[in-house]
Short mmCIF file of C-alpha atoms in Angstrom, two decimals:
data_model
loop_
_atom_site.label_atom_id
_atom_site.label_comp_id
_atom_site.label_asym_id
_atom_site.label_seq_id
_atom_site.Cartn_x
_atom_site.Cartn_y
_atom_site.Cartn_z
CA UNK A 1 65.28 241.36 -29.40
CA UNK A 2 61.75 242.69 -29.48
CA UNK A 3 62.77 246.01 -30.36
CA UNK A 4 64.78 245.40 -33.48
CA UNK A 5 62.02 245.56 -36.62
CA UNK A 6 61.16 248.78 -35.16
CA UNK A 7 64.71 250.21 -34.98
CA UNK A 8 65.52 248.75 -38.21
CA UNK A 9 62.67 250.86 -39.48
CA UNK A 10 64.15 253.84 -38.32
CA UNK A 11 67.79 253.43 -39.07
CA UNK A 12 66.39 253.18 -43.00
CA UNK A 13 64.16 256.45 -42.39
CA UNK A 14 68.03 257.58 -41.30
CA UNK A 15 69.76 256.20 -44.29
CA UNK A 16 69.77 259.29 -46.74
CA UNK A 17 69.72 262.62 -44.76
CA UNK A 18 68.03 265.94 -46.34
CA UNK A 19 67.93 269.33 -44.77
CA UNK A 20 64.67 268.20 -42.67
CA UNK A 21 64.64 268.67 -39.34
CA UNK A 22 62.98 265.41 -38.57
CA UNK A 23 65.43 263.34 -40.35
CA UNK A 24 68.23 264.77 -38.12
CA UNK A 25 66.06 263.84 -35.34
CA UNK A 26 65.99 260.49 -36.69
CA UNK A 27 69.93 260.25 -36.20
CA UNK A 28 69.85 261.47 -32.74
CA UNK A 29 66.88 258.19 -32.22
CA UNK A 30 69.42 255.95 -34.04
CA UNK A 31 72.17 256.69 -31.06
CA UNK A 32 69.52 256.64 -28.51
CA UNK A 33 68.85 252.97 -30.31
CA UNK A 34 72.12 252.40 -30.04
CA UNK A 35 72.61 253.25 -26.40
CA UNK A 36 69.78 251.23 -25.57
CA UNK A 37 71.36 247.87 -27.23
CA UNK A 38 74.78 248.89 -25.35
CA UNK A 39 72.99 248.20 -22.06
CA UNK A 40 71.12 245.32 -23.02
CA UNK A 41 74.10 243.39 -24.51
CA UNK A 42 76.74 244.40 -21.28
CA UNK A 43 74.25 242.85 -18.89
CA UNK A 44 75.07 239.81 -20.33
CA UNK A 45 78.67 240.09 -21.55
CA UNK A 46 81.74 241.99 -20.77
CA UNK A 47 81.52 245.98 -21.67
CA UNK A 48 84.96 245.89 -22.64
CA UNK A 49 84.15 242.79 -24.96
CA UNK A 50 81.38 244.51 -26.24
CA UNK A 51 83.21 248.06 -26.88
CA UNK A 52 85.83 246.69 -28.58
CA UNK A 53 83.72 244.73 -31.47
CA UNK A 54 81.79 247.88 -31.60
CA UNK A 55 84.16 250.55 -32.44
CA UNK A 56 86.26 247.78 -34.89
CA UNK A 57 82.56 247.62 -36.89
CA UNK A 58 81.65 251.28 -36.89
CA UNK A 59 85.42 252.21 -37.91
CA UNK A 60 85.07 249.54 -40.87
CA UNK A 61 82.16 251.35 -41.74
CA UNK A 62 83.63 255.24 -41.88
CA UNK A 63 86.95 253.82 -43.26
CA UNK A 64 84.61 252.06 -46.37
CA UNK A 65 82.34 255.89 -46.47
CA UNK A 66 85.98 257.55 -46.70
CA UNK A 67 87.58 255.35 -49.24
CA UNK A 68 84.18 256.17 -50.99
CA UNK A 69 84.22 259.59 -50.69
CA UNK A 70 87.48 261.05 -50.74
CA UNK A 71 88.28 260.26 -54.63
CA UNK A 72 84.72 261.58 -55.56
CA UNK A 73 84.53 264.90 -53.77
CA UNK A 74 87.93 265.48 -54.90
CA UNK A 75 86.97 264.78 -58.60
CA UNK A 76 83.66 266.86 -58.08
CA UNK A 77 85.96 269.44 -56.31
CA UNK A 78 88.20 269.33 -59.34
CA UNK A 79 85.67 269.33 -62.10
CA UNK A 80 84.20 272.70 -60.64
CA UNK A 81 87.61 274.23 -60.44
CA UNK A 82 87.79 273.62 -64.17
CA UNK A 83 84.55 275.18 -64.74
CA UNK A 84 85.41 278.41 -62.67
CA UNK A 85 88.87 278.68 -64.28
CA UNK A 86 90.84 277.93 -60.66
CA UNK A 87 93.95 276.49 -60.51
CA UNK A 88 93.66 272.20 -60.47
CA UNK A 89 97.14 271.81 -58.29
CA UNK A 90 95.98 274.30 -55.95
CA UNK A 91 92.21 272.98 -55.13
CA UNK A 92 93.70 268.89 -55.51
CA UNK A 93 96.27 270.08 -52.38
CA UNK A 94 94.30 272.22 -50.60
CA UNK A 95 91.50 269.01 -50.68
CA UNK A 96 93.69 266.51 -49.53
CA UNK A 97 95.45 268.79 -46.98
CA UNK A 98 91.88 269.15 -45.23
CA UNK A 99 90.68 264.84 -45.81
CA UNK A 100 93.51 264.75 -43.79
CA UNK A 101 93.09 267.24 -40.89
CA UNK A 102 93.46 264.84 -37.55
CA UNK A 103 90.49 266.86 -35.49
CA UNK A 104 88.10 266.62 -38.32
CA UNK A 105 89.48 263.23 -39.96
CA UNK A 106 89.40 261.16 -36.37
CA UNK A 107 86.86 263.16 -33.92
CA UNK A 108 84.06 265.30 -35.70
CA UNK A 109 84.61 263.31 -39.22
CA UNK A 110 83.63 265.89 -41.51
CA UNK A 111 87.40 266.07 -43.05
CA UNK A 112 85.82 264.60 -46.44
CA UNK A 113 82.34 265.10 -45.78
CA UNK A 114 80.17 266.27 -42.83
CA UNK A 115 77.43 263.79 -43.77
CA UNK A 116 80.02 261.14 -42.44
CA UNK A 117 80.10 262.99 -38.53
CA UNK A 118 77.83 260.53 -37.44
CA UNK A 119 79.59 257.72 -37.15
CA UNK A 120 82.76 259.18 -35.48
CA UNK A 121 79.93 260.68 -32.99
CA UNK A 122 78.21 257.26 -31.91
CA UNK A 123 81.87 255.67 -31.70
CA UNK A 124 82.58 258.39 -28.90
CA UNK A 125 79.69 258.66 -27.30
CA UNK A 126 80.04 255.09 -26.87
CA UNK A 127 83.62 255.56 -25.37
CA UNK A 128 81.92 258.42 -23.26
CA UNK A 129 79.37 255.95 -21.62
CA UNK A 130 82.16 253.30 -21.72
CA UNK A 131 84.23 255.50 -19.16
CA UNK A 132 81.12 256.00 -16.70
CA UNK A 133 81.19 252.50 -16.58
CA UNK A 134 84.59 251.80 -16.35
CA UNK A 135 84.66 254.40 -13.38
CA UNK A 136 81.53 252.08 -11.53
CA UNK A 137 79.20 255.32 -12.04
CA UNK A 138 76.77 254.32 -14.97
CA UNK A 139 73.48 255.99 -13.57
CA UNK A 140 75.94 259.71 -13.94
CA UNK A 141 76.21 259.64 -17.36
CA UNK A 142 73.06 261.12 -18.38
CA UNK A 143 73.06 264.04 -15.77
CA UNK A 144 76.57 264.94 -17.15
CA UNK A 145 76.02 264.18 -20.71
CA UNK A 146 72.55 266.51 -20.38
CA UNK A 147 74.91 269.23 -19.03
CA UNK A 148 77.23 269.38 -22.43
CA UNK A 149 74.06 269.09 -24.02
CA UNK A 150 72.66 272.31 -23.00
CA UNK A 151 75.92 273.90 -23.46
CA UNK A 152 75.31 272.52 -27.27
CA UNK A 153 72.27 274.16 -27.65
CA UNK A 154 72.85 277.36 -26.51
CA UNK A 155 76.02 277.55 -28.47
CA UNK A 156 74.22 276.19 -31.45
CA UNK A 157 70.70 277.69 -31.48
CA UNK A 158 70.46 279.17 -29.14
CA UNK A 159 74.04 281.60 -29.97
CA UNK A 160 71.36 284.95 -28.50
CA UNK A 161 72.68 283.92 -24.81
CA UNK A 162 76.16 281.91 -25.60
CA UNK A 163 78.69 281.99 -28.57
CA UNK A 164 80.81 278.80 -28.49
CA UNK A 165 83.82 278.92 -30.17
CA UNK A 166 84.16 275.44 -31.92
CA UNK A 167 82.28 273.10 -33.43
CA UNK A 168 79.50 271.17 -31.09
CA UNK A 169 77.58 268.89 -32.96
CA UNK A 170 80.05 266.22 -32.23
CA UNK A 171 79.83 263.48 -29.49
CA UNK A 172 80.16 265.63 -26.46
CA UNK A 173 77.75 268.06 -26.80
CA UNK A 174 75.02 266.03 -28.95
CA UNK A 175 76.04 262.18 -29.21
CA UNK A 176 76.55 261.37 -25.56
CA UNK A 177 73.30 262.74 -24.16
CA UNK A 178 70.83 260.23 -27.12
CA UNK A 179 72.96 257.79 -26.44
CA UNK A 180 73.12 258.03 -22.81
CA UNK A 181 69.48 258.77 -22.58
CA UNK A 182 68.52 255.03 -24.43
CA UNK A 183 71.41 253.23 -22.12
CA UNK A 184 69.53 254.60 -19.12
CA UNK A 185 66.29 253.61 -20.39
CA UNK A 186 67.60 249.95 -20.85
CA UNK A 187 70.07 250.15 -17.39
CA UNK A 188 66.78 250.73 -15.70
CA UNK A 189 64.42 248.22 -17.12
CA UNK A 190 61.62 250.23 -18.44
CA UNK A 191 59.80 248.50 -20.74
CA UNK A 192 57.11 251.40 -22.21
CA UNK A 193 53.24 249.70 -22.11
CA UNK A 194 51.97 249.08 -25.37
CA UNK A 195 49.10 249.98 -23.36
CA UNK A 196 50.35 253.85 -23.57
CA UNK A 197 51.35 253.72 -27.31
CA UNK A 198 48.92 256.29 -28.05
CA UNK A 199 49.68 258.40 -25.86
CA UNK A 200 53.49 258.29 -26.44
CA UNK A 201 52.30 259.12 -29.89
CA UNK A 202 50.14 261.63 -29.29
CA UNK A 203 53.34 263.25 -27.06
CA UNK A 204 55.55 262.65 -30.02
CA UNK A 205 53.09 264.42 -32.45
CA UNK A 206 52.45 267.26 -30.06
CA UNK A 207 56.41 268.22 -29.35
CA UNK A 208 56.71 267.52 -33.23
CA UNK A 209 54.38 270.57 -33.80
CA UNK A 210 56.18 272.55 -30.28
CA UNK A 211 59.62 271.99 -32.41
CA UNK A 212 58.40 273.29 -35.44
CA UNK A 213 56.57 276.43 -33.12
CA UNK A 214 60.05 276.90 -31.60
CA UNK A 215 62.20 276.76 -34.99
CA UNK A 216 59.69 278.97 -36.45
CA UNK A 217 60.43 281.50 -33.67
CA UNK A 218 64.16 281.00 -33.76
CA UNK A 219 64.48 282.08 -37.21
CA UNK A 220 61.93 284.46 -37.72
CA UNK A 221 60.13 286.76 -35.23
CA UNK A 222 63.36 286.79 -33.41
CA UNK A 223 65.77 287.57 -35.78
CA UNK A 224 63.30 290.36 -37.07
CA UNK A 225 62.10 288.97 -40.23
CA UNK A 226 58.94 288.00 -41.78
CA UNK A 227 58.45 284.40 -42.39
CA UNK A 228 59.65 283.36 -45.81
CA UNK A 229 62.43 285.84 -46.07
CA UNK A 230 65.10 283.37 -45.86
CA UNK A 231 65.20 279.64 -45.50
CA UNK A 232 66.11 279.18 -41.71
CA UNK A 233 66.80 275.47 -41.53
CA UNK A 234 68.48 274.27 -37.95
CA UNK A 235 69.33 270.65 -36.91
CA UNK A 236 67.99 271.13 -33.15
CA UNK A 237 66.43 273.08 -30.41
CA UNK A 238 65.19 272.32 -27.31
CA UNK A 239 62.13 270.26 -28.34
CA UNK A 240 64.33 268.25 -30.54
CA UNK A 241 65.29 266.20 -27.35
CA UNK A 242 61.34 265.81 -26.05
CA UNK A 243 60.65 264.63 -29.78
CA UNK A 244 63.20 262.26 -30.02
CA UNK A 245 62.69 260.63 -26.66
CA UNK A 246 59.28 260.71 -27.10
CA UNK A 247 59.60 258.65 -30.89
CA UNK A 248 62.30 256.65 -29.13
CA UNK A 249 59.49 255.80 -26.49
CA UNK A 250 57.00 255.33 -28.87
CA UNK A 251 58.90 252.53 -30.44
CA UNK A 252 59.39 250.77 -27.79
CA UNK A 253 55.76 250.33 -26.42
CA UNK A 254 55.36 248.96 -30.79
CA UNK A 255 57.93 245.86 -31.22
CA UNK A 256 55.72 244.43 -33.77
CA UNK A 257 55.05 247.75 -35.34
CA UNK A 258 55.93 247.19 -39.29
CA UNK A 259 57.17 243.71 -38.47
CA UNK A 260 55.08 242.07 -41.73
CA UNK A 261 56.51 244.98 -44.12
CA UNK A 262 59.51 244.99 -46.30
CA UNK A 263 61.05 247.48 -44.13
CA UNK A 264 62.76 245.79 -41.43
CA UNK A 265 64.56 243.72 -43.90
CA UNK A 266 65.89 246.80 -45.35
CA UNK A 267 67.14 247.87 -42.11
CA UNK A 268 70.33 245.85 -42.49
CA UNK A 269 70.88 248.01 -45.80
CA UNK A 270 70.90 250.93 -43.91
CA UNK A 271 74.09 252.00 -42.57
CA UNK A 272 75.53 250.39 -45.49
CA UNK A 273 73.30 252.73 -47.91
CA UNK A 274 74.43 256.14 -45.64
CA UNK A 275 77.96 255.77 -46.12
CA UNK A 276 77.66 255.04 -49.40
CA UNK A 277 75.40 257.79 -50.13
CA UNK A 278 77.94 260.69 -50.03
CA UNK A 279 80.04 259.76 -52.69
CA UNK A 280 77.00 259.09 -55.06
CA UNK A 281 75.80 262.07 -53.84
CA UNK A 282 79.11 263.81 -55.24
CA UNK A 283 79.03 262.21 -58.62
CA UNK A 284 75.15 263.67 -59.13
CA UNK A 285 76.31 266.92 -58.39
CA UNK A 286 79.53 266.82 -60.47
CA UNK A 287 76.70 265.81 -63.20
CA UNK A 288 74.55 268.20 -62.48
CA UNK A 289 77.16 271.08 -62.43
CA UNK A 290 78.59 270.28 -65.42
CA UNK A 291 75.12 270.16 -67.35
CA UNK A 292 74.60 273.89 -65.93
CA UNK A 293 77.86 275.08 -67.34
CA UNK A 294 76.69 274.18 -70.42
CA UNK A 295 72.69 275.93 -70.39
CA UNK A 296 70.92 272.79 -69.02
CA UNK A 297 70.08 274.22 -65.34
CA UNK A 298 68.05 271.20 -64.20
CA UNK A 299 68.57 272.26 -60.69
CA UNK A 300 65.51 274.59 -61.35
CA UNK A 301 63.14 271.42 -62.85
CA UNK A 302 60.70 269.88 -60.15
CA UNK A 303 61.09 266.90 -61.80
CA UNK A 304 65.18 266.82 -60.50
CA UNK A 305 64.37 267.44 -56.65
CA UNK A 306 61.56 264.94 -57.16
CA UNK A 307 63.68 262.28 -58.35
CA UNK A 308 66.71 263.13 -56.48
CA UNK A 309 66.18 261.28 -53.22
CA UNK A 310 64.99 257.98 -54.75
CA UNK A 311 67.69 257.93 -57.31
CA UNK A 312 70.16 258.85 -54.77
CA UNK A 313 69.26 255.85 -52.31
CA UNK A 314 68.55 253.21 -55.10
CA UNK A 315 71.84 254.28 -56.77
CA UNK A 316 73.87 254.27 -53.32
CA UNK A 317 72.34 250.98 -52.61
CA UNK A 318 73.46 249.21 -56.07
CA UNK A 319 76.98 250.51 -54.85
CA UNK A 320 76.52 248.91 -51.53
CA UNK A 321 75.52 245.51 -53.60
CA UNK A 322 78.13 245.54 -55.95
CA UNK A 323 80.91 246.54 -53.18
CA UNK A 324 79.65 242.97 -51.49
CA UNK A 325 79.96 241.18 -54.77
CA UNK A 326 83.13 242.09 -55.52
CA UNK A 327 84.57 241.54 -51.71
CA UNK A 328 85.11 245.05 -51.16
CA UNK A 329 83.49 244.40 -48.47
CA UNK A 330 81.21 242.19 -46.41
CA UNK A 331 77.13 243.00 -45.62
CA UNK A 332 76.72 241.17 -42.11
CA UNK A 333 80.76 241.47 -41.15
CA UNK A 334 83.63 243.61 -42.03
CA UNK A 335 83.19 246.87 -44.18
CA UNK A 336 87.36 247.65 -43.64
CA UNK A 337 87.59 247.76 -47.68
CA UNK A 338 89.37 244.70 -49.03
CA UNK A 339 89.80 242.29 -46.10
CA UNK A 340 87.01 240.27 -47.31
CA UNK A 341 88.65 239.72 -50.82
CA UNK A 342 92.10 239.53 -48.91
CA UNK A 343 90.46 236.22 -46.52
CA UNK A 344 89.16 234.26 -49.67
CA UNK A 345 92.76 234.71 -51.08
CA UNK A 346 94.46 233.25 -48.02
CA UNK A 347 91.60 230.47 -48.00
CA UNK A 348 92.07 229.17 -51.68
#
């Protein structure tokens, strides 16, 4: 397809997620991506077909993330028990009992580690489209999906004018609306002019700014406090969605756009790199909370935040690498953990 070196673009910008607003837009543009690719490939297959190899790949993937992470934020769990003088038995149960929670394990997948929801969240939103589908309604599923949405935001954000009781950044309230909104766009055969680019982009720069405007006022004059105070940092607001449609847009009127760079090549590093990332993520800060138990506080050296993000992706890609090599798993196929290694065996 056109569309892919840009989209492989932005699932890398994706791959390692910070505390920046922008990057969390970036995963909500990855499941409009994905919704987008959903329609195009049922118009010429079955959906069931389709659903089925796509929730087998993306459960590979969270299965290989959780075999990952589990043993490392447990060690990193235990390591700072040690430190803090807490009881080892006590923290290694109370860990596993919550990897295991059912709710959080299978639905919101933050059990071992939040940074993982994602991928439970595009498998349901697909199932969520799926069943609009299935029920001969397709065209509904944004108009509903934009209803849970708002219902997410005011119970996120916006918690001033409604207090939800659970958990909504999941694939109700968040996943099915991107990934409704880029089936639509495909469903209905808009094609965005590269004739318009600029002014997509100028619309994507200008509700950019309006989202930073409207975070700003969330956190500060709001809540009563002067700017700097405390570090307000949300994943959304209401501008999120215009930015992220309006990127999502943007991208599509540029198919060439970084085409003759090394970055769409990376793209098929990407989700391989994110669910990787967490447990190297766990090991650096086992390291670095061990060095500050004994007087080396390198959390306050510019040099460590500088550094972190590259050596976190480089070292969660060599991971990725080496998890190929050894038939862990497969880059291009499976990622269930072992089946590749399990196939050559049978083979010879």
């Amino acid at each position: 397809s056109i569309e892919v070196s840009s989209c492989r673009m932005l699932a890398l910008v994706d791959t390692v997620p910070t505390s920046c607003v922008f990057v969390c837009d970036a995963f909500y543009d990855t499941l409009s991506t994905s919704g987008y690719f959903f329609a195009l490939k049922i118009a010429q297959r079955d959906p069931t077909d389709y659903v089925h190899k796509q929730a087998a790949t993306i459960s590979s993937y969270y299965v290989f993330g959780l075999v990952l992470a589990a043993p490392t934020f447990l060690a990193g769990r235990l390591v700072r028990a040690a430190l803090d003088g807490r009881s080892l038995a006590e923290t290694t149960y109370s860990s596993l009992a919550s990897f295991v929670d059912p709710v959080a394990l299978i639905y919101y997948g933050t059990s071992v580690s939040e940074i993982l929801w994602f991928l439970p969240a595009l498998l349901f939103s697909f199932l969520f489209v799926y069943l609009f589908i299935l029920l001969g309604v397709p065209t509904a599923a944004l108009p509903v999906a934009l209803g849970f949405h708002v219902v997410g935001l005011l119970g996120g954000t916006y918690t001033m004018f409604l207090e939800v009781p659970f958990e909504i950044r999941d694939a109700l309230f968040f996943g099915f609306f991107y990934t409704s909104l880029g089936f639509t766009i495909a469903a209905r055969d808009w094609r965005p002019s590269t004739d318009r680019s600029r002014l997509y982009l100028g619309l994507t720069l200008g509700f950019a700014i309006l989202q930073l405007v409207e975070l700003y006022v969330l956190g500060y004059p709001l809540r009563g406090e002067p700017f700097g105070a405390y570090v307000y940092a949300p994943s959304y607001g209401i501008t999120t969605a215009l930015f992220t449609a309006s990127l999502f847009i943007y991208l599509l009127s540029r198919p060439k756009l970084g085409v003759d760079t090394p970055l769409p090549s990376w793209g098929k590093y990407a989700v391989g790199i994110y669910v990787t990332h967490p447990a190297v993520f766990a090991v650096i800060r086992a390291v670095r909370d061990t060095l500050e138990h004994v007087g080396y506080t390198v959390d306050e050296l510019i040099v460590w935040h500088l550094l972190l993000t590259p050596m976190l992706f480089y070292l969660s890609y060599l991971v990725y690498i080496a998890a190929d090599k050894l038939r862990v798993i497969e880059i291009g196929g499976t990622h269930f953990p072992g089946r590749p290694w399990l196939r050559a065996m049978r083979s010879g």
